[in-house]
């Protein structure tokens, strides 16, 4: 774990208080990136407070859970992220091990309030707050404020609640990688509430180290260790138990498998509220080590274009890459690469229900996010030291030699096929993204 620390500064602790018969939920905010001056993102009432409170409790349980870290690492809390804008609220976070991602989407008709400022921020989720959320009943009224309720409350010299935590590098990398996995996932099946409850009863006890499969027998769905035709693969299936408290409240459950079965996503549908839950193929690996977006980060795109997009984009608005190609000087052939690179830089999220990206700027500096990819940094170092030699460069095939520590590695790129003789590639066979040697060769070829 990196020794670098990240300091969260909150104007006050998040709290839930009762006033004039209504519950007032104040979520204190913090972001490394301050694009506006308003100390409050959103203020208003939530139409389904009981369901939302249970979703936020589940999100908190996920953020505080781990499936492969030590007790010491588990004790280091990280705070969820809230994105407010375009008539939507999104709460998202990762487990400590970065193998479980969750997002709560409050849809356009799920609230009645004012977006004072659009943006994305960390919010303080403390133990007393979670305990109070558990007391919310079905008929309670809930007022939500992301930031200080009184706009203009902040003054110079104000005191802060500050917590220093190790920089959650796995968390940040996972937040960028999982968006690409979403974009590569396809709709699988929709279950009713009863079908979902019956399905989850078939989750085996204990920690499961082998793959399980979602199969259909007649009109009944179940999890089985035996693979069958069109079965959806689920690794680390014991992680799904985090969802069980929500199942009696849902209307439907949709499942989206990744095209290569490297992840699976469950969307729990409530009234005007969705809960998105995604798990990596292996519970011990997590999304942060996949490297799915590394090849997109080597794509050279104008910094001015990226800065212009970041400045002008509106939070939670759908990303329209084709329209952007007409408005900005970017080749239509690079549009898909542009969307994936923006996602890898923490500027886009992905909505499976709408089948498209949306603008969401993570509350971390761009240079911080880009510095968290050791394979990309390794590739750049190889190029700086002149260790990459192109041997063959034709229209269909590229062969290269990359100098290592007392050994040469050979890279072959042939249309969609790529191979390297290094240990990393031999061990992972490209399932966790390209090795630094392949990245270096591709970047050198692009720049020639």
Coordinates of C-alpha atoms in Angstrom, one line a residue:
X1 CA 0.0 0.0 0.0
X2 CA 1.3 3.4 -0.9
X3 CA 2.7 5.6 1.9
X4 CA 1.1 8.7 0.5
X5 CA -1.8 10.0 2.5
X6 CA -4.9 11.8 1.5
X7 CA -6.4 14.3 3.9
X8 CA -10.2 14.5 4.0
X9 CA -11.4 17.9 5.4
X10 CA -15.0 18.3 6.3
X11 CA -16.8 21.4 7.6
X12 CA -18.6 19.2 10.1
X13 CA -19.4 15.6 10.7
X14 CA -22.3 14.2 8.6
X15 CA -25.4 13.9 10.7
X16 CA -29.1 13.0 10.7
X17 CA -31.3 15.1 13.0
X18 CA -35.1 15.4 13.4
X19 CA -36.7 18.8 13.2
X20 CA -40.4 19.7 12.8
X21 CA -41.3 16.1 12.1
X22 CA -38.8 15.6 9.3
X23 CA -35.4 13.9 9.2
X24 CA -32.6 16.2 8.1
X25 CA -29.6 14.3 6.5
X26 CA -26.6 16.5 6.2
X27 CA -23.7 14.9 4.3
X28 CA -20.5 16.9 4.8
X29 CA -18.5 17.1 1.6
X30 CA -14.8 17.2 0.5
X31 CA -13.0 17.2 -2.8
X32 CA -9.5 17.7 -4.0
X33 CA -11.0 19.4 -7.0
X34 CA -13.1 22.5 -6.4
X35 CA -14.7 23.6 -9.7
X36 CA -17.2 25.9 -8.0
X37 CA -17.6 28.1 -4.9
X38 CA -21.0 26.9 -3.5
X39 CA -20.5 25.0 -0.3
X40 CA -23.7 23.0 -1.0
X41 CA -24.4 20.7 -4.0
X42 CA -28.0 19.8 -3.3
X43 CA -30.8 20.4 -0.9
X44 CA -34.3 18.9 -1.0
X45 CA -36.6 16.1 0.0
X46 CA -36.3 12.5 -1.0
X47 CA -39.5 10.7 -2.0
X48 CA -38.5 7.2 -0.9
X49 CA -36.4 7.7 2.3
X50 CA -36.9 4.2 3.7
X51 CA -35.6 2.4 0.6
X52 CA -32.8 5.0 0.1
X53 CA -31.7 4.7 3.8
X54 CA -31.4 0.9 3.4
X55 CA -29.4 1.3 0.2
X56 CA -27.0 3.8 1.8
X57 CA -26.6 1.4 4.8
X58 CA -25.7 -1.4 2.3
X59 CA -23.3 0.9 0.5
X60 CA -21.7 1.7 3.8
X61 CA -21.3 -2.0 4.5
X62 CA -19.7 -2.5 1.1
X63 CA -17.3 0.4 1.6
X64 CA -16.3 -1.0 5.0
X65 CA -15.9 -4.6 3.8
X66 CA -13.0 -6.5 2.4
X67 CA -12.5 -10.0 1.1
X68 CA -8.7 -10.2 0.9
X69 CA -7.1 -7.6 3.3
X70 CA -5.8 -7.8 6.8
X71 CA -7.7 -6.5 9.9
X72 CA -5.3 -3.5 10.0
X73 CA -6.1 -2.5 6.4
X74 CA -9.8 -3.1 7.0
X75 CA -9.8 -0.6 9.9
X76 CA -8.8 2.2 7.5
X77 CA -12.1 3.7 6.4
X78 CA -12.7 5.4 3.0
X79 CA -15.7 7.6 2.3
X80 CA -18.3 7.1 -0.5
X81 CA -18.6 9.6 -3.4
X82 CA -21.7 11.6 -4.3
X83 CA -22.4 13.0 -7.7
X84 CA -25.1 15.6 -7.9
X85 CA -26.5 17.3 -11.1
X86 CA -28.8 16.9 -14.1
X87 CA -31.7 16.1 -11.7
X88 CA -29.9 13.0 -10.4
X89 CA -28.0 11.9 -7.3
X90 CA -25.5 9.1 -7.4
X91 CA -23.7 7.6 -4.3
X92 CA -20.8 5.2 -5.1
X93 CA -18.0 3.4 -3.5
X94 CA -15.8 0.3 -3.4
X95 CA -14.9 -2.4 -0.9
X96 CA -11.5 -2.0 0.6
X97 CA -10.2 -4.8 -1.6
X98 CA -11.6 -3.0 -4.7
X99 CA -13.4 -6.2 -5.8
X100 CA -16.9 -5.0 -5.0
X101 CA -18.4 -1.8 -6.5
X102 CA -21.7 -0.3 -5.6
X103 CA -23.7 2.8 -6.7
X104 CA -27.0 4.1 -5.5
X105 CA -28.8 6.1 -8.2
X106 CA -31.6 8.4 -7.1
X107 CA -33.5 9.0 -10.4
X108 CA -35.0 12.2 -11.7
X109 CA -38.4 11.7 -10.1
X110 CA -37.0 10.3 -6.8
X111 CA -36.5 13.6 -5.2
X112 CA -37.9 17.1 -5.0
X113 CA -35.0 19.6 -4.4
X114 CA -32.6 22.1 -5.8
X115 CA -29.2 21.5 -7.3
X116 CA -27.3 24.5 -6.1
X117 CA -24.2 23.4 -7.8
X118 CA -23.3 20.3 -9.9
X119 CA -20.2 18.2 -9.1
X120 CA -18.7 15.2 -7.4
X121 CA -17.5 15.0 -3.8
X122 CA -16.4 12.6 -1.0
X123 CA -18.9 12.6 1.8
X124 CA -18.4 11.7 5.5
X125 CA -20.1 8.4 6.3
X126 CA -19.5 7.9 10.1
X127 CA -20.8 5.2 12.4
X128 CA -23.4 7.4 14.3
X129 CA -24.8 8.5 10.9
X130 CA -25.3 4.9 9.7
X131 CA -27.0 4.1 13.0
X132 CA -29.4 6.9 12.6
X133 CA -30.2 5.9 9.0
X134 CA -31.3 2.5 10.3
X135 CA -34.0 4.2 12.4
X136 CA -35.8 5.8 9.4
X137 CA -39.3 4.3 8.9
X138 CA -41.4 4.0 5.8
X139 CA -43.6 7.1 6.5
X140 CA -40.8 9.4 7.6
X141 CA -39.9 12.5 5.6
X142 CA -36.2 13.0 4.7
X143 CA -34.4 16.2 3.7
X144 CA -31.0 15.7 2.2
X145 CA -28.2 18.3 2.0
X146 CA -24.9 17.5 0.4
X147 CA -22.7 20.1 2.0
X148 CA -23.8 22.9 4.3
X149 CA -27.5 23.6 4.1
X150 CA -27.0 27.3 4.5
X151 CA -25.2 28.5 1.4
X152 CA -22.5 31.0 2.4
X153 CA -21.9 29.3 5.8
X154 CA -18.2 28.8 5.0
X155 CA -15.9 31.5 6.2
X156 CA -12.1 31.9 6.3
X157 CA -10.7 30.2 9.3
X158 CA -13.5 27.8 9.8
X159 CA -12.7 24.7 11.7
X160 CA -12.7 21.3 9.9
X161 CA -13.2 17.7 10.9
X162 CA -10.1 16.2 9.4
X163 CA -9.1 12.6 8.8
X164 CA -5.9 11.4 7.2
X165 CA -6.0 8.1 5.5
X166 CA -3.6 6.2 3.2
X167 CA -4.3 7.2 -0.4
X168 CA -6.8 4.6 -1.6
X169 CA -4.9 3.8 -4.8
X170 CA -6.7 0.5 -5.4
X171 CA -10.0 2.3 -4.8
X172 CA -9.3 5.1 -7.4
X173 CA -8.0 2.7 -10.0
X174 CA -11.0 0.5 -9.5
X175 CA -13.4 3.4 -9.9
X176 CA -11.9 4.1 -13.3
X177 CA -11.6 0.4 -14.5
X178 CA -15.1 -0.7 -13.5
X179 CA -16.6 1.9 -15.9
X180 CA -15.0 0.3 -18.8
X181 CA -16.1 -3.1 -17.7
X182 CA -19.7 -1.7 -17.6
X183 CA -19.3 -0.5 -21.2
X184 CA -18.3 -4.1 -22.2
X185 CA -21.2 -5.8 -20.4
X186 CA -24.4 -7.0 -22.0
X187 CA -27.9 -7.5 -20.6
X188 CA -28.4 -11.0 -19.3
X189 CA -31.7 -11.6 -17.5
X190 CA -34.4 -9.8 -15.4
X191 CA -35.9 -11.5 -12.3
X192 CA -38.9 -10.6 -10.1
X193 CA -38.5 -10.0 -6.4
X194 CA -39.7 -13.5 -5.6
X195 CA -37.3 -15.1 -8.2
X196 CA -34.4 -13.0 -6.8
X197 CA -35.1 -14.1 -3.2
X198 CA -35.3 -17.7 -4.2
X199 CA -32.1 -17.4 -6.2
X200 CA -30.1 -15.9 -3.3
X201 CA -31.1 -18.8 -1.1
X202 CA -28.9 -21.0 -3.3
X203 CA -25.7 -19.1 -2.4
X204 CA -23.5 -21.7 -0.7
X205 CA -22.2 -21.2 2.9
X206 CA -18.8 -19.9 3.7
X207 CA -16.1 -18.4 1.5
X208 CA -16.3 -19.9 -2.0
X209 CA -13.0 -20.1 -3.9
X210 CA -14.4 -21.6 -7.1
X211 CA -16.6 -20.1 -9.8
X212 CA -20.4 -20.6 -9.6
X213 CA -22.9 -20.2 -12.5
X214 CA -26.3 -18.7 -12.8
X215 CA -28.5 -21.2 -14.5
X216 CA -32.2 -21.7 -15.3
X217 CA -34.1 -24.8 -14.7
X218 CA -37.6 -24.4 -16.0
X219 CA -38.8 -21.1 -14.5
X220 CA -36.5 -21.2 -11.6
X221 CA -33.0 -19.6 -11.4
X222 CA -30.3 -20.9 -9.1
X223 CA -26.5 -20.7 -8.5
X224 CA -24.7 -23.9 -9.4
X225 CA -21.0 -25.0 -9.4
X226 CA -21.7 -26.8 -12.7
X227 CA -21.4 -24.8 -15.9
X228 CA -24.1 -25.1 -18.5
X229 CA -25.0 -23.4 -21.9
X230 CA -25.5 -19.7 -21.6
X231 CA -24.7 -19.7 -17.9
X232 CA -23.4 -16.5 -16.3
X233 CA -20.2 -17.0 -14.4
X234 CA -19.9 -15.5 -10.9
X235 CA -16.6 -15.6 -9.0
X236 CA -16.5 -15.1 -5.2
X237 CA -20.2 -15.7 -5.0
X238 CA -20.2 -15.2 -1.2
X239 CA -19.9 -11.5 -1.8
X240 CA -23.5 -11.4 -3.0
X241 CA -24.7 -11.8 0.6
X242 CA -24.2 -8.1 0.9
X243 CA -27.4 -7.6 -1.2
X244 CA -29.7 -9.9 0.8
X245 CA -31.1 -7.2 3.1
X246 CA -32.3 -5.2 0.1
X247 CA -34.1 -8.1 -1.8
X248 CA -37.5 -7.9 0.0
X249 CA -37.7 -4.2 -1.0
X250 CA -37.0 -4.4 -4.7
X251 CA -39.3 -4.5 -7.7
X252 CA -36.9 -6.3 -10.1
X253 CA -33.3 -7.5 -10.4
X254 CA -31.3 -7.3 -13.7
X255 CA -28.0 -9.1 -14.3
X256 CA -25.4 -7.9 -16.7
X257 CA -22.4 -10.2 -17.4
X258 CA -19.1 -8.9 -18.8
X259 CA -18.5 -10.1 -22.4
X260 CA -15.5 -12.1 -21.2
X261 CA -17.0 -13.0 -17.8
X262 CA -14.4 -10.9 -16.0
X263 CA -17.2 -9.3 -13.9
X264 CA -20.9 -9.5 -13.3
X265 CA -23.2 -6.6 -12.4
X266 CA -26.6 -6.8 -10.5
X267 CA -29.0 -3.8 -10.7
X268 CA -31.7 -3.8 -8.0
X269 CA -34.7 -1.8 -9.1
X270 CA -36.8 0.2 -6.5
X271 CA -39.3 2.9 -7.1
X272 CA -37.4 5.8 -8.8
X273 CA -34.2 4.4 -7.3
X274 CA -31.6 1.8 -8.5
X275 CA -28.8 0.0 -6.7
X276 CA -25.9 -1.1 -8.9
X277 CA -23.7 -3.8 -7.5
X278 CA -20.7 -5.3 -9.5
X279 CA -18.1 -7.9 -8.5
X280 CA -14.8 -8.9 -10.1
X281 CA -14.3 -12.4 -11.4
X282 CA -12.0 -13.3 -8.5
X283 CA -12.6 -12.1 -5.0
X284 CA -8.9 -11.8 -4.2
X285 CA -8.0 -9.8 -7.3
X286 CA -10.3 -6.8 -7.6
X287 CA -10.9 -4.3 -10.4
X288 CA -7.9 -2.2 -9.5
X289 CA -5.4 -4.7 -10.9
X290 CA -7.1 -5.5 -14.1
X291 CA -5.5 -2.8 -16.2
X292 CA -8.4 -2.9 -18.6
X293 CA -8.0 0.8 -19.5
X294 CA -4.2 1.0 -19.8
X295 CA -4.2 0.8 -23.6
X296 CA -6.6 3.6 -23.8
X297 CA -4.3 5.8 -21.7
X298 CA -1.5 5.6 -24.2
X299 CA -3.8 7.1 -26.9
X300 CA -2.5 10.6 -27.7
X301 CA -5.3 13.1 -27.5
X302 CA -4.9 16.9 -27.3
X303 CA -4.7 18.1 -23.7
X304 CA -6.6 21.2 -24.6
X305 CA -9.5 19.0 -25.8
X306 CA -9.6 17.1 -22.5
X307 CA -9.4 20.3 -20.5
X308 CA -12.2 21.9 -22.6
X309 CA -14.4 18.9 -22.1
X310 CA -13.7 18.8 -18.3
X311 CA -14.6 22.5 -18.1
X312 CA -17.7 22.5 -20.1
X313 CA -19.3 19.2 -19.4
X314 CA -22.3 19.2 -17.1
X315 CA -22.4 16.7 -14.2
X316 CA -24.5 13.5 -14.9
X317 CA -25.3 14.6 -18.5
X318 CA -25.0 11.8 -21.0
X319 CA -21.8 11.7 -23.0
X320 CA -22.4 12.0 -26.8
X321 CA -19.1 11.2 -28.5
X322 CA -20.5 11.5 -32.0
X323 CA -21.8 15.0 -31.3
X324 CA -18.5 15.9 -29.8
X325 CA -16.7 14.9 -33.0
X326 CA -18.6 17.6 -34.9
X327 CA -18.0 20.3 -32.2
X328 CA -14.3 19.6 -31.6
X329 CA -11.4 18.9 -33.9
X330 CA -11.1 15.2 -33.2
X331 CA -11.1 12.4 -35.8
X332 CA -14.3 10.2 -35.8
X333 CA -12.0 7.1 -35.7
X334 CA -10.7 8.2 -32.2
X335 CA -14.1 8.9 -30.7
X336 CA -14.4 5.5 -28.9
X337 CA -10.9 5.8 -27.7
X338 CA -11.6 9.3 -26.4
X339 CA -14.6 8.0 -24.3
X340 CA -12.5 5.2 -22.8
X341 CA -9.6 7.5 -22.0
X342 CA -11.9 10.0 -20.3
X343 CA -13.3 7.1 -18.3
X344 CA -9.8 5.9 -17.3
X345 CA -9.0 9.5 -16.3
X346 CA -11.9 9.6 -13.9
X347 CA -14.1 11.9 -16.0
X348 CA -16.8 9.5 -17.0
X349 CA -19.0 7.0 -15.4
X350 CA -21.2 4.4 -17.1
X351 CA -24.9 3.8 -16.8
X352 CA -25.9 0.2 -17.8
X353 CA -29.6 1.0 -17.7
X354 CA -29.1 3.8 -20.3
X355 CA -26.3 2.0 -22.1
X356 CA -24.0 5.0 -22.1
X357 CA -21.3 7.1 -20.4
X358 CA -22.1 10.2 -18.3
X359 CA -19.9 13.0 -17.0
X360 CA -18.7 12.4 -13.5
X361 CA -15.4 13.9 -12.3
X362 CA -13.9 11.9 -9.5
X363 CA -12.9 14.2 -6.6
X364 CA -9.2 13.5 -7.1
X365 CA -6.6 15.4 -9.2
X366 CA -6.1 14.0 -12.7
X367 CA -2.4 13.7 -12.2
X368 CA -3.0 11.6 -9.1
X369 CA -5.2 9.2 -11.0
X370 CA -2.8 8.9 -13.9
X371 CA 0.1 8.3 -11.6
X372 CA -1.5 5.1 -10.2
X373 CA -0.8 2.9 -13.1
X374 CA 2.6 1.3 -12.6
X375 CA 2.6 -0.6 -15.9
X376 CA 1.9 2.6 -17.8
X377 CA 4.7 4.3 -16.0
X378 CA 6.9 1.3 -16.7
X379 CA 6.2 1.6 -20.4
X380 CA 7.0 5.3 -20.5
X381 CA 10.3 4.5 -18.7
X382 CA 11.2 1.9 -21.3
X383 CA 10.6 4.4 -24.1
X384 CA 12.6 7.2 -22.3
X385 CA 15.6 4.8 -21.9
X386 CA 15.4 3.7 -25.6
X387 CA 14.9 0.1 -24.8
X388 CA 12.2 -0.6 -27.5
X389 CA 13.3 -1.6 -30.9
X390 CA 10.8 -2.2 -33.7
X391 CA 11.9 -5.2 -35.9
X392 CA 9.0 -5.5 -38.2
X393 CA 6.3 -2.9 -39.0
X394 CA 3.9 -3.7 -41.7
X395 CA 0.2 -3.0 -42.3
X396 CA -0.9 -6.2 -40.5
X397 CA 2.0 -7.2 -38.2
X398 CA 4.4 -5.6 -35.7
X399 CA 7.4 -7.3 -34.1
X400 CA 9.6 -5.6 -31.5
X401 CA 12.4 -6.3 -29.0
X402 CA 12.3 -4.8 -25.6
X403 CA 15.4 -4.8 -23.4
X404 CA 14.9 -6.0 -19.8
X405 CA 17.2 -6.8 -16.9
X406 CA 19.7 -9.0 -18.5
X407 CA 17.2 -10.4 -21.0
X408 CA 15.2 -9.4 -24.1
X409 CA 11.5 -9.6 -24.3
X410 CA 9.8 -10.1 -27.7
X411 CA 6.4 -8.6 -28.6
X412 CA 4.2 -9.6 -31.5
X413 CA 1.1 -7.6 -32.5
X414 CA -1.0 -9.0 -35.3
X415 CA -4.4 -7.3 -35.8
X416 CA -6.3 -8.2 -32.5
X417 CA -3.7 -10.7 -31.5
X418 CA -0.9 -9.6 -29.1
X419 CA 1.8 -11.6 -27.3
X420 CA 4.9 -11.0 -25.2
X421 CA 7.5 -13.4 -23.8
X422 CA 7.6 -11.8 -20.4
X423 CA 6.5 -13.5 -17.2
X424 CA 3.5 -11.2 -16.7
X425 CA 2.0 -12.1 -20.0
X426 CA 2.7 -15.8 -19.6
X427 CA 0.9 -15.8 -16.2
X428 CA -2.1 -13.7 -17.2
X429 CA -2.5 -14.2 -21.0
X430 CA -3.8 -10.7 -21.5
X431 CA -6.8 -11.1 -19.2
X432 CA -5.6 -8.4 -16.9
X433 CA -4.6 -5.9 -19.5
X434 CA -1.4 -5.5 -21.5
X435 CA 2.1 -5.8 -20.0
X436 CA 4.4 -2.8 -19.9
X437 CA 6.3 -4.1 -22.9
X438 CA 3.2 -4.3 -25.2
X439 CA 2.2 -0.9 -24.0
X440 CA 5.6 0.6 -24.8
X441 CA 5.6 -1.0 -28.3
X442 CA 2.1 0.3 -29.1
X443 CA 3.0 3.8 -27.9
X444 CA 6.2 3.9 -29.9
X445 CA 4.4 2.8 -33.0
X446 CA 1.7 5.4 -32.5
X447 CA 4.3 8.1 -32.2
X448 CA 6.4 7.1 -35.3

